[in-house]
Amino acid sequence: MKRVALPELAPAAIHQPAGQHLLADLSGIAPQRLRDCATLESLLRQAAQAAGAHVLFSHFHGFGTGLGVTGVVLLAESHITIHTWPEDGYAAADIFMCGSAQPELALAVIEQALAPASRQISIIERRAQPSGK
């Protein structure tokens, strides 16, 4: 569990109620790339940094020797999560970022490191609806 103090940030630059939510299904990954909590935590933190996001906190859990990992990196801009199944060579990543952060850059870092044979990406545009006030 790592907490990082942030420099003073302009709230308007980070906390905009609009952004992109990327859902990535990554298959055909070498199992050894999907088993280590510390390696995956470092990877997701690097991905957040590459996207221009600000890490607030992270937590990763391994399910035992040779088994998968679930982890979350909380961001000032939202979050990145990953769930892995080494026995299937599969990882599901969820990258939601608001403000000026660029989630596609985070995904590029994750894909570079995991080297999936195939991928399926869904992109959801997130926007606040007018409140009618």
Coordinates of C-alpha atoms in Angstrom, one line a residue:
M1 CA 0.0 0.0 0.0
K2 CA 1.6 3.2 -1.1
R3 CA 0.3 6.7 -0.5
V4 CA 1.8 9.7 -2.3
A5 CA 1.4 13.3 -1.3
L6 CA 0.4 15.5 -4.2
P7 CA 1.6 18.9 -5.0
E8 CA -1.0 21.6 -5.0
L9 CA -3.2 20.9 -8.0
A10 CA -5.8 23.2 -9.6
P11 CA -9.0 21.3 -8.9
A12 CA -10.6 22.5 -12.2
A13 CA -7.7 20.8 -14.1
I14 CA -8.3 17.4 -12.5
H15 CA -11.9 17.1 -11.3
Q16 CA -13.8 17.7 -14.5
P17 CA -17.0 15.6 -14.8
A18 CA -16.0 14.4 -18.2
G19 CA -13.5 11.8 -19.4
Q20 CA -12.9 8.5 -21.1
H21 CA -13.4 5.1 -19.7
L22 CA -11.3 2.4 -21.5
L23 CA -12.1 -1.3 -20.9
A24 CA -9.4 -3.6 -22.2
D25 CA -9.6 -7.4 -22.6
L26 CA -6.1 -8.6 -23.2
S27 CA -5.5 -12.2 -24.2
G28 CA -2.5 -14.4 -25.1
I29 CA -0.3 -13.0 -22.4
A30 CA 2.7 -15.0 -21.0
P31 CA 1.5 -16.3 -17.6
Q32 CA 4.6 -15.1 -15.7
R33 CA 3.6 -11.5 -16.6
L34 CA 0.3 -11.8 -14.7
R35 CA 1.3 -13.2 -11.3
D36 CA 3.4 -10.6 -9.4
C37 CA 1.7 -7.9 -7.4
A38 CA 4.7 -5.6 -7.2
T39 CA 5.4 -5.8 -10.9
L40 CA 1.8 -5.1 -11.8
E41 CA 1.6 -2.3 -9.3
S42 CA 4.7 -0.6 -10.7
L43 CA 3.3 -1.1 -14.2
L44 CA 0.0 0.6 -13.5
R45 CA 1.7 3.5 -11.6
Q46 CA 4.0 4.0 -14.7
A47 CA 0.9 3.9 -16.9
A48 CA -0.8 6.6 -14.8
Q49 CA 2.3 8.7 -15.0
A50 CA 2.5 8.3 -18.8
A51 CA -1.1 9.5 -19.1
G52 CA -0.4 12.6 -17.0
A53 CA -2.5 11.4 -14.1
H54 CA -1.8 11.9 -10.4
V55 CA -1.6 8.7 -8.2
L56 CA -3.3 9.0 -4.8
F57 CA -3.1 5.4 -3.5
S58 CA -2.7 1.8 -4.8
H59 CA -3.5 -1.6 -3.4
F60 CA -2.8 -5.0 -5.0
H61 CA -3.7 -8.5 -3.9
G62 CA -2.3 -11.8 -5.1
F63 CA -4.4 -14.9 -4.9
G64 CA -1.5 -17.3 -4.2
T65 CA 1.4 -18.9 -5.9
G66 CA 0.9 -19.1 -9.6
L67 CA -2.5 -17.4 -9.4
G68 CA -3.8 -14.1 -10.5
V69 CA -3.7 -10.6 -9.1
T70 CA -6.3 -7.9 -8.6
G71 CA -5.3 -4.3 -8.1
V72 CA -6.4 -0.7 -8.2
V73 CA -4.5 2.6 -8.5
L74 CA -6.7 5.5 -7.4
L75 CA -6.1 8.7 -9.3
A76 CA -7.0 12.3 -8.7
E77 CA -8.5 11.8 -12.2
S78 CA -10.3 8.5 -11.3
H79 CA -8.7 5.0 -11.4
I80 CA -6.9 2.2 -13.2
T81 CA -7.7 -1.4 -12.2
I82 CA -6.4 -4.8 -13.4
H83 CA -7.6 -8.4 -12.8
T84 CA -5.4 -11.2 -14.1
W85 CA -5.9 -14.9 -14.8
P86 CA -2.4 -16.4 -15.6
E87 CA -3.9 -19.8 -16.2
D88 CA -5.8 -18.3 -19.1
G89 CA -3.2 -15.8 -20.2
Y90 CA -5.8 -13.1 -19.7
A91 CA -6.0 -9.6 -18.1
A92 CA -8.9 -7.2 -17.8
A93 CA -7.9 -3.6 -17.4
D94 CA -10.2 -0.7 -16.6
I95 CA -8.8 2.8 -17.1
F96 CA -11.1 5.8 -16.3
M97 CA -9.6 9.3 -16.4
C98 CA -11.1 12.7 -16.3
G99 CA -9.6 16.1 -17.0
S100 CA -6.6 16.4 -19.2
A101 CA -5.2 12.9 -18.4
Q102 CA -4.9 10.7 -21.5
P103 CA -6.1 7.1 -20.8
E104 CA -4.9 5.8 -24.2
L105 CA -1.3 6.5 -23.2
A106 CA -1.8 4.5 -20.0
L107 CA -3.2 1.6 -22.1
A108 CA -0.2 1.8 -24.4
V109 CA 2.2 1.3 -21.5
I110 CA 0.2 -1.6 -20.2
E111 CA 0.1 -3.3 -23.6
Q112 CA 3.8 -2.7 -24.2
A113 CA 4.7 -4.5 -20.9
L114 CA 2.1 -7.4 -21.1
A115 CA 2.5 -8.0 -24.9
P116 CA -1.0 -9.5 -25.4
A117 CA -1.5 -11.6 -28.6
S118 CA -4.9 -10.0 -29.0
R119 CA -7.0 -7.3 -27.4
Q120 CA -10.5 -6.0 -27.4
I121 CA -11.0 -2.4 -26.3
S122 CA -14.2 -0.6 -25.5
I123 CA -14.3 3.2 -25.0
I124 CA -17.0 4.9 -23.1
E125 CA -17.3 8.7 -23.1
R126 CA -18.3 9.8 -19.6
R127 CA -20.0 13.2 -19.2
A128 CA -22.1 14.9 -16.5
Q129 CA -25.7 15.5 -17.5
P130 CA -27.1 19.0 -16.9
S131 CA -28.8 19.1 -13.5
G132 CA -31.6 21.3 -14.7
K133 CA -30.8 24.1 -12.2

